[in-house]
C-alpha cells in the first residue's frame, strides 16, 4: 500500500469486504480540517479499486475510520450486513496482539469440589472450565485425562459440569442466516470448544453390492449419532444413486444426528464431511467422559452445563501452545 505524506496526525483503519452480487451504493467522504489532500488521495484510490472491471459483479463494503478521533473518513455501503470473510482475521489478529500480547496463552482448567477429593476417588463433581481456546483438540483433552490419572484418580461419582460462562451465550453471530448453522465454517461460538466444534464423517462404499456404506466418525464419539440406511448399489441402480444424501437431521429433539441415505457405487470415491455440532460444551464433556473411561477412570454421573462453585480445587490446567 502506498504511504501518504503529511498523515502523522491520524491513523487510518481500512476494512473492506467483497461479495459477488452487484456493485451499488454511494461513497461518502469526510476530511478533518487541514488533511484534504491525503484523505482525498485515499478516497481516490478506493474509488478506483471499486470501479475496476473485476468488481463489476460484486458488492463491496468499505469504512475508513481515524483511530485517533473516531471520525469516519470514508464510507461505502458501510451499513450493509455482510459476511466479513478472511480479511477480518487481520483485524482480529491485530486486536489480539495489542490487547493480549504475543505471549498470551489460552487455558482450560479442571476442578473438583474442594472437600470431595480422596486419594483415588472424586466423590463430588468434576468441573471443566473453558476460557475460549479455539484450538483445543481431542489430544489436549486426552492429556488432561492422563494428568488426572497420574494424580491417582480412578473414579468420579459426581457429575461432569461444563462451565462456558467465560464468554456470553450468543452462539451464532448477528447476521448469520438460519441455514448457516449446519456449515462447519459457522460452528457455534463458545468458551468451551474442542476440534473447532466439529466432527469429520467419512463415507465409503461397502465391500460388495448390497452392503451398507462404510461410515466412520472422527473423533469416535456417541455425541454425534449416525443414521445410515445407505447401501452399495450396482451401476444400473442409478435412481438409488441419485437419491444419495448425507446431511444433518434437523428436529427439535435431534440436534446431533447425521443421516446417510440412498446409495453409492462400488467405484465411488470415499467422501469426508466436516460437520459442526450443536451444544459445544456438552461435546467437550462427552469426549472428556469417554476419554476417562478409556483411561480406566470410572465415571458414574451425568454431563451438565453449570458454573464453578466457590473455592474449587484446581486439578489440571492446560495451556495452548
XYZ file of N, CA and C in Angstrom, residues 110-206:
291
model
N -9.483 -27.936 34.926
C -10.321 -28.974 35.532
C -10.274 -28.798 37.043
N -11.441 -28.759 37.654
C -11.567 -28.551 39.102
C -12.425 -29.660 39.705
N -12.394 -29.714 41.025
C -13.360 -30.508 41.767
C -13.812 -29.702 42.970
N -14.878 -30.174 43.616
C -15.302 -29.529 44.861
C -14.179 -29.673 45.880
N -13.936 -28.633 46.649
C -12.740 -28.576 47.493
C -12.640 -29.727 48.490
N -13.760 -30.232 48.987
C -13.707 -31.263 50.030
C -14.133 -32.633 49.512
N -14.090 -32.812 48.189
C -14.650 -34.046 47.622
C -13.613 -34.859 46.864
N -12.361 -34.810 47.313
C -11.301 -35.500 46.583
C -10.459 -36.305 47.557
N -10.552 -37.630 47.462
C -9.697 -38.503 48.258
C -8.523 -38.941 47.390
N -7.785 -39.930 47.844
C -6.608 -40.354 47.092
C -6.955 -40.852 45.692
N -8.008 -41.624 45.550
C -8.316 -42.221 44.252
C -9.717 -41.912 43.752
N -10.536 -41.291 44.564
C -11.936 -41.080 44.186
C -12.337 -39.624 44.349
N -13.057 -39.127 43.358
C -13.707 -37.821 43.465
C -15.172 -38.102 43.743
N -15.603 -37.799 44.959
C -16.980 -38.108 45.347
C -17.949 -36.989 44.986
N -17.405 -35.809 44.703
C -18.252 -34.701 44.275
C -18.214 -34.551 42.767
N -18.475 -33.339 42.302
C -18.483 -33.065 40.863
C -17.076 -32.806 40.337
N -16.922 -33.035 39.051
C -15.729 -32.631 38.319
C -16.144 -31.494 37.402
N -15.340 -30.431 37.358
C -15.687 -29.246 36.567
C -14.617 -29.030 35.502
N -15.052 -28.737 34.305
C -14.121 -28.345 33.247
C -14.539 -26.966 32.757
N -13.631 -26.007 32.898
C -13.943 -24.612 32.580
C -13.117 -24.159 31.381
N -13.815 -23.604 30.396
C -13.149 -23.111 29.204
C -12.969 -21.612 29.225
N -11.899 -21.161 28.598
C -11.599 -19.734 28.502
C -11.414 -19.306 27.047
N -12.107 -19.989 26.153
C -12.138 -19.548 24.765
C -11.041 -20.077 23.873
N -10.331 -21.131 24.287
C -9.270 -21.672 23.431
C -9.876 -22.183 22.120
N -9.533 -21.575 20.977
C -10.123 -22.008 19.704
C -9.443 -23.235 19.116
N -8.325 -23.663 19.699
C -7.531 -24.751 19.125
C -7.489 -25.998 19.997
N -8.363 -26.103 20.974
C -8.385 -27.286 21.830
C -8.762 -28.511 20.994
N -8.060 -29.614 21.198
C -8.285 -30.824 20.410
C -8.571 -32.016 21.319
N -8.943 -33.121 20.691
C -9.146 -34.359 21.439
C -7.873 -34.763 22.165
N -6.722 -34.603 21.524
C -5.450 -34.949 22.169
C -5.202 -34.098 23.411
N -5.637 -32.838 23.384
C -5.493 -31.987 24.567
C -6.363 -32.507 25.710
N -7.586 -32.908 25.391
C -8.455 -33.486 26.420
C -7.854 -34.787 26.952
N -7.274 -35.576 26.052
C -6.644 -36.834 26.478
C -5.475 -36.545 27.420
N -4.705 -35.501 27.137
C -3.604 -35.120 28.033
C -4.144 -34.768 29.414
N -5.250 -34.027 29.465
C -5.832 -33.635 30.745
C -6.320 -34.857 31.522
N -6.943 -35.800 30.809
C -7.402 -37.032 31.459
C -6.216 -37.828 31.995
N -5.144 -37.918 31.216
C -3.958 -38.641 31.682
C -3.336 -37.968 32.901
N -3.354 -36.634 32.935
C -2.859 -35.923 34.114
C -3.728 -36.236 35.325
N -5.024 -36.360 35.090
C -5.944 -36.725 36.172
C -5.599 -38.118 36.704
N -5.314 -39.023 35.788
C -4.962 -40.389 36.195
C -3.637 -40.408 36.950
N -2.672 -39.569 36.525
C -1.382 -39.504 37.218
C -1.548 -39.052 38.663
N -2.598 -38.281 38.916
C -2.867 -37.828 40.283
C -3.516 -38.926 41.117
N -3.742 -40.080 40.519
C -4.293 -41.212 41.256
C -5.798 -41.344 41.180
N -6.463 -40.470 40.433
C -7.925 -40.530 40.349
C -8.340 -41.755 39.548
N -9.249 -42.550 40.125
C -9.733 -43.746 39.449
C -11.250 -43.761 39.300
N -11.935 -42.828 39.949
C -13.392 -42.791 39.810
C -13.917 -41.394 40.115
N -15.023 -41.062 39.455
C -15.731 -39.799 39.685
C -17.192 -40.146 39.925
N -17.671 -39.873 41.130
C -19.048 -40.227 41.482
C -20.041 -39.133 41.135
N -19.575 -37.897 41.122
C -20.478 -36.783 40.832
C -20.642 -36.557 39.345
N -21.147 -35.387 39.016
C -21.387 -35.031 37.618
C -20.164 -34.357 37.003
N -20.131 -34.328 35.692
C -19.124 -33.557 34.963
C -19.792 -32.261 34.532
N -19.394 -31.158 35.150
C -20.033 -29.862 34.932
C -19.182 -29.046 33.964
N -19.791 -28.610 32.877
C -19.092 -27.849 31.838
C -19.397 -26.367 32.020
N -18.383 -25.593 32.335
C -18.541 -24.160 32.597
C -18.080 -23.371 31.373
N -19.031 -22.788 30.659
C -18.741 -21.995 29.463
C -19.015 -20.516 29.691
N -19.051 -20.111 30.962
C -19.508 -18.765 31.315
C -18.488 -17.671 31.027
N -17.273 -18.034 30.619
C -16.262 -17.008 30.346
C -16.683 -16.109 29.193
N -17.424 -16.646 28.240
C -17.989 -15.857 27.150
C -19.504 -15.829 27.280
N -20.142 -14.951 26.505
C -21.601 -14.857 26.573
C -22.240 -16.069 25.894
N -23.572 -16.091 25.888
C -24.291 -17.224 25.311
C -24.812 -16.927 23.907
N -24.167 -15.991 23.205
C -24.500 -15.732 21.806
C -23.678 -16.703 20.955
N -24.258 -17.854 20.672
C -23.520 -18.917 19.998
C -23.371 -18.673 18.499
N -24.273 -17.904 17.919
C -24.201 -17.582 16.499
C -24.148 -16.071 16.345
N -23.342 -15.601 15.416
C -23.140 -14.173 15.253
C -24.360 -13.467 14.701
N -24.492 -12.188 15.031
C -25.563 -11.380 14.462
C -25.428 -11.356 12.944
N -26.507 -11.614 12.253
C -26.475 -11.604 10.802
C -26.254 -12.963 10.181
N -25.895 -13.975 10.987
C -25.772 -15.317 10.427
C -27.157 -15.814 10.031
N -27.249 -16.487 8.908
C -28.523 -16.992 8.419
C -28.841 -18.339 9.060
N -30.139 -18.681 9.092
C -30.546 -19.933 9.732
C -29.903 -21.146 9.062
N -29.693 -21.075 7.733
C -29.129 -22.229 7.044
C -27.604 -22.272 7.118
N -26.992 -21.308 7.811
C -25.555 -21.375 8.067
C -25.226 -22.362 9.186
N -26.219 -22.685 10.001
C -25.972 -23.415 11.240
C -25.319 -24.770 10.994
N -25.630 -25.414 9.869
C -25.083 -26.746 9.621
C -23.714 -26.714 8.958
N -23.201 -25.548 8.612
C -21.920 -25.450 7.913
C -20.776 -25.319 8.918
N -19.683 -26.053 8.674
C -18.583 -26.035 9.636
C -17.946 -24.664 9.757
N -18.054 -23.833 8.693
C -17.455 -22.502 8.761
C -18.146 -21.619 9.791
N -19.382 -21.963 10.159
C -20.150 -21.169 11.115
C -20.515 -22.000 12.338
N -19.559 -22.773 12.797
C -19.798 -23.553 14.006
C -20.093 -22.615 15.170
N -20.959 -23.024 16.097
C -21.310 -22.159 17.228
C -20.083 -21.696 18.017
N -20.146 -20.476 18.512
C -19.059 -19.875 19.287
C -19.297 -20.171 20.762
N -18.274 -20.627 21.452
C -18.444 -20.995 22.857
C -17.089 -20.923 23.552
N -17.102 -20.641 24.854
C -15.854 -20.578 25.618
C -15.237 -21.954 25.822
N -16.050 -22.999 25.667
C -15.572 -24.369 25.865
C -15.841 -25.153 24.585
N -14.825 -25.234 23.736
C -14.965 -25.816 22.406
C -13.791 -26.737 22.129
N -14.050 -27.812 21.400
C -12.990 -28.736 21.024
C -13.133 -29.085 19.543
N -11.997 -29.300 18.880
C -11.986 -29.706 17.463
C -12.769 -28.741 16.582
N -12.621 -27.451 16.832
C -13.345 -26.432 16.070
C -14.852 -26.632 16.161
N -15.306 -27.338 17.202
C -16.725 -27.644 17.394
C -17.277 -28.444 16.211
N -16.457 -29.331 15.681
C -16.846 -30.125 14.512
C -16.450 -31.586 14.690
N -17.051 -32.433 13.874
C -16.612 -33.812 13.700
C -16.400 -34.048 12.211
N -15.621 -35.054 11.879
C -15.439 -35.452 10.485
C -16.083 -36.818 10.273
N -16.973 -36.885 9.299
C -17.682 -38.124 8.993
C -17.216 -38.612 7.625
N -16.675 -39.810 7.577
C -16.146 -40.380 6.340
C -17.072 -41.486 5.848
N -17.451 -41.401 4.574
C -18.391 -42.352 3.972
C -17.720 -43.000 2.769
N -17.750 -44.317 2.731
C -17.148 -45.066 1.624
C -18.090 -46.180 1.194
N -17.999 -46.636 -0.062
C -18.806 -47.782 -0.485
C -18.473 -49.019 0.343
N -19.452 -49.933 0.463
C -19.184 -51.202 1.123
C -18.317 -52.092 0.249
